[in-house]
Amino acid sequence: MDKPKYRRVLLKVSGEALAGEPGRGHDFAFIGQVCAVVKECVRHGVQVGLVVGGGNIWRGLKDGGDKMERSRADQMGMLATVINSLALQDVLEQQGQPARVLTSFAMGPVAEPYSQAAADRYLTEGKVVIFAGGTGNPYFSTDTAAVLRAAEIHADIILLAKNIDGVYSADPKKDPTAVKYDAISYDQVLAGHLQVMDLPATSLALENHIPVMIFALKDPKNILRVVMGERIGTIVEEETKV
């Protein structure tokens, strides 16, 4: 299949997925693989926005020993996403793919402050736009930031590249009878308390009618497979289609 299914996508990658051993820092060999696939998506005419988490550097209250003030711990997490965003930008540009980092709060010479107009212009120009700093506010996850930016740039779909290959009826690590869904509705996700995204992110995606595809990042080529229309992982939509 040579023609991509989606024109504009928002790719969300966890910080932990970019980490080396033992789950911290940066595995630049793997980051290079991810960026090469993103570049290939752009070559096929897909406009790519990207949100990356910061868990390979800082995990908020978990790393604060549950003793830090929540807002400050979250601010440190937002800064961690900026570090990861700059790493992705650098690797993309080394591979010849133009990229821009837009931050949710002003950071002077580090990156350009986010604006919807700038994001739309860069995407139209064929640049990868990396949205850093989460929503810019504490108490909101990078999943929520991904959905927010997807809504603002009118993305066709949100691609959640995770350490698991889809949505299951239960935790497959704990329950061997857990069933993987090929497709599921937002109502089913909310009713079953399924771990797709946190509640604010799920509600925002539903409200803005944005489908979400959850798939494994273990093979970065899955990103290209999804944008070209292959049904891998699990798609979450307003209503499931037979």
Coordinates of C-alpha atoms in Angstrom, one line a residue:
M1 CA 0.0 0.0 0.0
D2 CA 1.7 3.2 -1.2
K3 CA -0.7 5.8 -0.2
P4 CA -0.9 6.7 3.5
K5 CA -4.3 6.5 5.2
Y6 CA -3.8 9.6 7.3
R7 CA -2.7 13.0 6.3
R8 CA -1.8 14.4 9.7
V9 CA -1.0 12.4 12.8
L10 CA 0.0 13.0 16.4
L11 CA 2.5 10.4 17.6
K12 CA 2.9 10.0 21.4
V13 CA 6.0 8.2 22.6
S14 CA 6.7 7.5 26.3
G15 CA 10.0 8.7 27.7
E16 CA 10.7 5.2 29.0
A17 CA 10.5 3.9 25.5
L18 CA 13.6 6.0 24.6
A19 CA 15.6 4.9 27.6
G20 CA 18.6 2.7 27.8
E21 CA 19.2 0.2 30.6
P22 CA 18.1 0.2 33.3
G23 CA 15.2 2.4 32.1
R24 CA 16.9 5.7 32.4
G25 CA 18.8 8.1 30.0
H26 CA 18.7 7.7 26.3
D27 CA 19.2 4.8 23.9
F28 CA 20.3 6.8 20.9
A29 CA 20.5 3.7 18.7
F30 CA 16.8 3.1 19.3
I31 CA 15.9 6.8 19.1
G32 CA 17.6 6.7 15.7
Q33 CA 15.4 3.9 14.5
V34 CA 12.3 5.7 15.7
C35 CA 13.4 8.9 13.9
A36 CA 14.2 7.1 10.7
V37 CA 10.6 5.7 10.6
V38 CA 9.2 9.2 11.3
K39 CA 11.2 10.6 8.5
E40 CA 9.9 7.8 6.2
C41 CA 6.3 8.8 7.2
V42 CA 7.0 12.4 6.1
R43 CA 8.5 11.1 2.9
H44 CA 5.2 9.5 2.2
G45 CA 3.4 12.8 2.7
V46 CA 2.3 12.4 6.3
Q47 CA 2.5 15.4 8.5
V48 CA 3.8 14.3 11.9
G49 CA 3.4 16.0 15.3
L50 CA 5.1 14.4 18.2
V51 CA 4.7 14.4 22.0
V52 CA 7.2 12.6 24.2
G53 CA 7.0 11.8 27.9
G54 CA 9.8 12.4 30.4
G55 CA 9.7 9.2 32.5
N56 CA 13.3 8.2 31.5
I57 CA 14.5 11.3 33.3
W58 CA 11.9 12.1 36.0
R59 CA 8.7 10.3 37.1
G60 CA 7.1 13.1 39.0
L61 CA 5.9 12.3 42.5
K62 CA 7.3 8.7 42.2
D63 CA 10.8 10.1 42.0
G64 CA 10.0 12.7 44.6
G65 CA 9.3 9.9 47.1
D66 CA 5.7 11.2 47.5
K67 CA 7.2 14.0 49.6
M68 CA 7.5 16.8 47.0
E69 CA 4.8 19.4 46.3
R70 CA 2.8 18.1 43.4
S71 CA 3.1 21.2 41.2
R72 CA 6.9 21.3 41.5
A73 CA 7.3 17.6 40.8
D74 CA 5.1 18.0 37.7
Q75 CA 7.1 21.0 36.5
M76 CA 10.3 18.9 36.7
G77 CA 8.5 16.3 34.6
M78 CA 7.6 19.0 32.0
L79 CA 11.3 20.0 31.8
A80 CA 12.2 16.4 31.3
T81 CA 10.0 16.3 28.2
V82 CA 11.9 19.3 26.8
I83 CA 15.2 17.4 27.2
N84 CA 13.7 14.4 25.3
S85 CA 12.2 16.7 22.6
L86 CA 15.6 18.3 22.0
A87 CA 17.2 14.9 21.7
L88 CA 14.6 13.8 19.1
Q89 CA 15.0 17.0 17.2
D90 CA 18.8 16.6 17.1
V91 CA 18.6 13.0 15.8
L92 CA 15.9 13.9 13.2
E93 CA 18.0 16.8 11.9
Q94 CA 21.1 14.6 11.8
Q95 CA 19.1 12.3 9.5
G96 CA 18.2 15.2 7.3
Q97 CA 14.6 15.6 8.5
P98 CA 13.8 19.2 9.5
A99 CA 12.1 19.4 13.0
R100 CA 10.9 22.1 15.3
V101 CA 10.4 22.0 19.1
L102 CA 7.5 24.1 20.4
T103 CA 7.3 24.5 24.1
S104 CA 4.2 25.1 26.2
F105 CA 6.1 27.7 28.2
A106 CA 8.7 30.3 27.2
M107 CA 12.3 28.9 27.3
G108 CA 14.2 31.7 25.5
P109 CA 16.9 30.4 23.2
V110 CA 16.1 26.7 23.9
A111 CA 12.9 26.4 21.7
E112 CA 10.1 28.4 20.2
P113 CA 6.9 29.0 22.4
Y114 CA 4.0 27.0 21.1
S115 CA 1.3 28.5 18.9
Q116 CA -1.3 26.8 16.8
A117 CA -0.4 28.9 13.8
A118 CA 3.3 28.1 14.0
A119 CA 2.6 24.4 14.4
D120 CA 0.3 24.3 11.4
R121 CA 2.8 26.2 9.3
Y122 CA 5.7 23.9 10.1
L123 CA 3.7 20.8 9.5
T124 CA 2.5 22.1 6.2
E125 CA 6.1 22.7 5.3
G126 CA 7.0 19.1 5.9
K127 CA 8.7 19.6 9.3
V128 CA 8.2 17.3 12.2
V129 CA 6.8 19.4 15.1
I130 CA 7.7 18.2 18.6
F131 CA 5.4 19.5 21.3
A132 CA 7.4 19.8 24.5
G133 CA 6.5 20.8 28.1
G134 CA 3.2 18.9 28.3
T135 CA 0.2 21.2 28.6
G136 CA 2.3 23.7 30.5
N137 CA 0.3 23.0 33.7
P138 CA 0.7 20.6 36.6
Y139 CA -1.8 17.9 37.2
F140 CA -2.0 17.0 33.5
S141 CA -0.3 14.1 31.9
T142 CA 1.6 14.0 28.6
D143 CA -1.3 11.8 27.3
T144 CA -3.6 14.8 27.9
A145 CA -1.0 17.1 26.2
A146 CA -1.0 14.7 23.2
V147 CA -4.8 14.8 22.8
L148 CA -4.8 18.6 23.3
R149 CA -2.3 19.2 20.6
A150 CA -3.9 16.6 18.3
A151 CA -7.2 18.6 18.6
E152 CA -5.5 21.9 18.0
I153 CA -3.7 20.8 14.9
H154 CA -6.8 18.8 13.7
A155 CA -4.9 15.5 13.5
D156 CA -6.7 12.6 11.9
I157 CA -5.6 10.2 14.6
I158 CA -3.5 9.9 17.7
L159 CA -0.8 7.1 17.6
L160 CA 0.0 5.8 21.1
A161 CA 3.3 3.9 20.7
K162 CA 3.6 2.0 23.9
N163 CA 5.4 -1.0 25.5
I164 CA 2.3 -3.1 25.0
D165 CA 0.8 -4.1 21.7
G166 CA -2.8 -3.0 22.3
V167 CA -5.7 -2.8 24.7
Y168 CA -6.6 -5.8 26.8
S169 CA -9.6 -6.8 28.9
A170 CA -7.2 -7.0 31.8
D171 CA -3.5 -6.7 32.5
P172 CA -2.0 -9.6 30.4
K173 CA 1.0 -9.8 32.7
K174 CA -1.3 -10.6 35.6
D175 CA -4.2 -12.4 33.9
P176 CA -3.4 -15.0 31.3
T177 CA -7.0 -15.0 30.2
A178 CA -6.9 -11.4 29.2
V179 CA -8.3 -10.7 25.7
K180 CA -6.8 -8.2 23.3
Y181 CA -9.2 -6.0 21.4
D182 CA -8.7 -5.1 17.7
A183 CA -11.2 -2.2 18.2
I184 CA -13.0 -0.8 21.1
S185 CA -15.3 2.2 21.8
Y186 CA -14.5 5.1 24.1
D187 CA -17.7 4.1 26.1
Q188 CA -16.3 0.6 26.6
V189 CA -12.9 2.0 27.7
L190 CA -14.6 4.3 30.2
A191 CA -17.1 1.8 31.5
G192 CA -14.4 -0.9 31.9
H193 CA -11.8 1.4 33.4
L194 CA -9.3 0.1 30.8
Q195 CA -5.8 1.5 30.8
V196 CA -5.5 3.3 27.5
M197 CA -5.0 6.9 28.6
D198 CA -5.9 8.7 31.8
L199 CA -9.4 9.9 32.2
P200 CA -8.9 13.6 31.2
A201 CA -7.1 12.5 28.0
T202 CA -9.7 9.9 27.2
S203 CA -12.6 12.3 27.7
L204 CA -10.8 15.0 25.6
A205 CA -10.3 12.6 22.7
L206 CA -13.9 11.5 22.9
E207 CA -15.2 15.1 23.0
N208 CA -13.1 16.0 19.9
H209 CA -13.9 12.9 18.0
I210 CA -10.3 11.8 17.6
P211 CA -9.6 8.1 17.2
V212 CA -6.6 6.6 19.0
M213 CA -4.4 3.7 17.8
I214 CA -2.5 1.9 20.5
F215 CA 0.4 -0.3 19.3
A216 CA 3.8 -1.6 20.3
L217 CA 6.9 0.6 19.7
K218 CA 9.2 -2.4 20.1
D219 CA 9.3 -2.5 16.3
P220 CA 9.5 1.2 15.3
K221 CA 8.3 0.3 11.8
N222 CA 4.9 -0.2 13.3
I223 CA 4.5 3.6 13.1
L224 CA 4.8 3.5 9.3
R225 CA 2.5 0.4 9.2
V226 CA -0.2 2.3 11.1
V227 CA -0.1 5.4 9.0
M228 CA -0.2 3.3 5.8
G229 CA -3.5 1.7 7.0
E230 CA -2.4 -1.6 8.5
R231 CA -4.6 -2.7 11.4
I232 CA -2.2 -3.5 14.1
G233 CA -2.7 -2.9 17.8
T234 CA -6.1 -1.6 19.0
I235 CA -8.1 1.3 17.6
V236 CA -10.3 3.3 20.0
E237 CA -13.1 5.1 18.3
E238 CA -16.5 6.6 19.2
E239 CA -18.2 3.4 18.0
T240 CA -16.5 0.2 17.0
K241 CA -16.9 -0.8 13.4
V242 CA -17.4 -4.4 12.4

